[in-house]
């Protein structure tokens, strides 16, 4: 069975543009994170669930290739997949398209680790969460 | 004796601009806050001092008039004064100039209250801090 | 007939929070602008329409009172009204609620002017736009 | 002769933190860009010079590894080097340290291309700029 893909879409806000009249490159990371947040809600997790179990998910590595500029008011569609699932980390892959033309705008990945909020140390990802991620693994 | 004025200057970063090729209006509030942070360092306070005494300084009111656009790479100069000092709140006034031409870019104020970090409730501003603010009061 | 109210809602993203674990005060202005953008789409205007007619809508004045903190993942509901409609400017009023509890989070206004993109000077708001705003006027 | 390194330092602002009480991961890209901007000023270029010659420098690839969290008020020191200089692109390497402890906070790179502002197409980097970059090349 092919891995599941999570999709979300949203509009580019004016504040996300810069003086070149395109989306500032740092904002793609915000978009990736926003999609990750929607993904967790889709899986049925709330932030409070995770918080109560005493975890953060700090980012340890980020990569992004910018293919075509995104502009104000563009409707962007993002695909999230699980590129790699390890005991203590997850690597999410992202592809971002302009919905109207299906042009690839950017692609990249973000690797996060599970970390105890008190200790700050890497810790195994909770089993319940692992189970929910599995269908999205390549 | 006239009230003291605190001055700080900094450059407009590319990321602060928007597609109209001027600084996005929300960023003026960030600039005001940055100057407030430098003001505290100038007074000899560190964040850790304040934190250790168990205070936050949440904002309760903000006002800003935009006079002329600021652009990428402009060197901006900001004047901070204390417009009003009450038992539990401070109102900081700000005037922002383009240094090269001394053009007024924006002016406004930010009112903050002292609040206990645990209780979340308004609390008297620590006396040591009040003393340091007094010379800047109108 | 009472004035119409435009409503939009959205979730607080992690990136919008600060170390006090609440939404940073500058982000409320971004939220107001986002709602304004959705309002224009609701009225049937696209950015390109406006751009083609050669207008910007720079902000000239902003005011915000912060009532209660908003937190990560909160679903916020914003009400937009037209407080004042003049020949060359519009004053939008905003009220922001936490949807779950209907707590008032913040309220304020943003005044914008119509300005020619070439000249940079204030200009009468296009008549077609005025007509669409009228039902929302207090 | 070893390659030259450009260094700049700045303080973490409150607005750059998130609810985990550390700098939000997207802000490291803003820091890299800010250092790049100071580098250009150090080389004697102003934005207007570049603009007058009709160039943008859009980002095509970004990579960042997050080693240790940065916090509010930290004084960060960034080292910029030229990792690769091609006809139409430059790859800048960045290392970011907490000044007080010399702890490595993050490292990464940003690849930019020269692009004509009218055409949007990649174009050779102006020779005068290439000469100034050479001493920083690995």
JSON list of C-alpha atoms in Angstrom, two decimals, chain B residues 11 13-15 21 30 33-34 37 41 47 56 72-73 117, chain D residues 11 13-15 21 30 33-34 37 41 47 56 72-73 117:
[
{"chain": "B", "resi": 11, "resn": "UNK", "atom": "CA", "xyz": [18.64, 49.36, 10.27]},
{"chain": "B", "resi": 13, "resn": "UNK", "atom": "CA", "xyz": [16.09, 44.49, 7.41]},
{"chain": "B", "resi": 14, "resn": "UNK", "atom": "CA", "xyz": [14.81, 43.13, 4.12]},
{"chain": "B", "resi": 15, "resn": "UNK", "atom": "CA", "xyz": [12.51, 40.71, 5.93]},
{"chain": "B", "resi": 21, "resn": "UNK", "atom": "CA", "xyz": [8.40, 47.88, -0.74]},
{"chain": "B", "resi": 30, "resn": "UNK", "atom": "CA", "xyz": [8.51, 45.08, 17.01]},
{"chain": "B", "resi": 33, "resn": "UNK", "atom": "CA", "xyz": [9.70, 46.61, 21.70]},
{"chain": "B", "resi": 34, "resn": "UNK", "atom": "CA", "xyz": [13.29, 46.29, 20.60]},
{"chain": "B", "resi": 37, "resn": "UNK", "atom": "CA", "xyz": [14.58, 46.05, 25.46]},
{"chain": "B", "resi": 41, "resn": "UNK", "atom": "CA", "xyz": [19.72, 47.07, 29.30]},
{"chain": "B", "resi": 47, "resn": "UNK", "atom": "CA", "xyz": [15.75, 39.93, 31.68]},
{"chain": "B", "resi": 56, "resn": "UNK", "atom": "CA", "xyz": [6.03, 39.74, 33.19]},
{"chain": "B", "resi": 72, "resn": "UNK", "atom": "CA", "xyz": [14.84, 48.58, 3.38]},
{"chain": "B", "resi": 73, "resn": "UNK", "atom": "CA", "xyz": [18.22, 49.65, 4.69]},
{"chain": "B", "resi": 117, "resn": "UNK", "atom": "CA", "xyz": [4.18, 35.40, 36.44]},
{"chain": "D", "resi": 11, "resn": "UNK", "atom": "CA", "xyz": [20.91, 40.20, 20.45]},
{"chain": "D", "resi": 13, "resn": "UNK", "atom": "CA", "xyz": [14.72, 39.95, 20.66]},
{"chain": "D", "resi": 14, "resn": "UNK", "atom": "CA", "xyz": [11.71, 38.81, 22.66]},
{"chain": "D", "resi": 15, "resn": "UNK", "atom": "CA", "xyz": [9.60, 38.65, 19.52]},
{"chain": "D", "resi": 21, "resn": "UNK", "atom": "CA", "xyz": [11.03, 29.91, 25.39]},
{"chain": "D", "resi": 30, "resn": "UNK", "atom": "CA", "xyz": [16.26, 35.84, 9.24]},
{"chain": "D", "resi": 33, "resn": "UNK", "atom": "CA", "xyz": [19.97, 37.16, 6.03]},
{"chain": "D", "resi": 34, "resn": "UNK", "atom": "CA", "xyz": [20.65, 40.00, 8.41]},
{"chain": "D", "resi": 37, "resn": "UNK", "atom": "CA", "xyz": [23.03, 42.37, 4.66]},
{"chain": "D", "resi": 41, "resn": "UNK", "atom": "CA", "xyz": [27.51, 46.98, 3.74]},
{"chain": "D", "resi": 47, "resn": "UNK", "atom": "CA", "xyz": [21.15, 48.04, -1.76]},
{"chain": "D", "resi": 56, "resn": "UNK", "atom": "CA", "xyz": [17.76, 40.59, -7.24]},
{"chain": "D", "resi": 72, "resn": "UNK", "atom": "CA", "xyz": [15.89, 35.81, 24.66]},
{"chain": "D", "resi": 73, "resn": "UNK", "atom": "CA", "xyz": [18.65, 38.34, 25.22]},
{"chain": "D", "resi": 117, "resn": "UNK", "atom": "CA", "xyz": [14.86, 42.17, -11.94]}
]
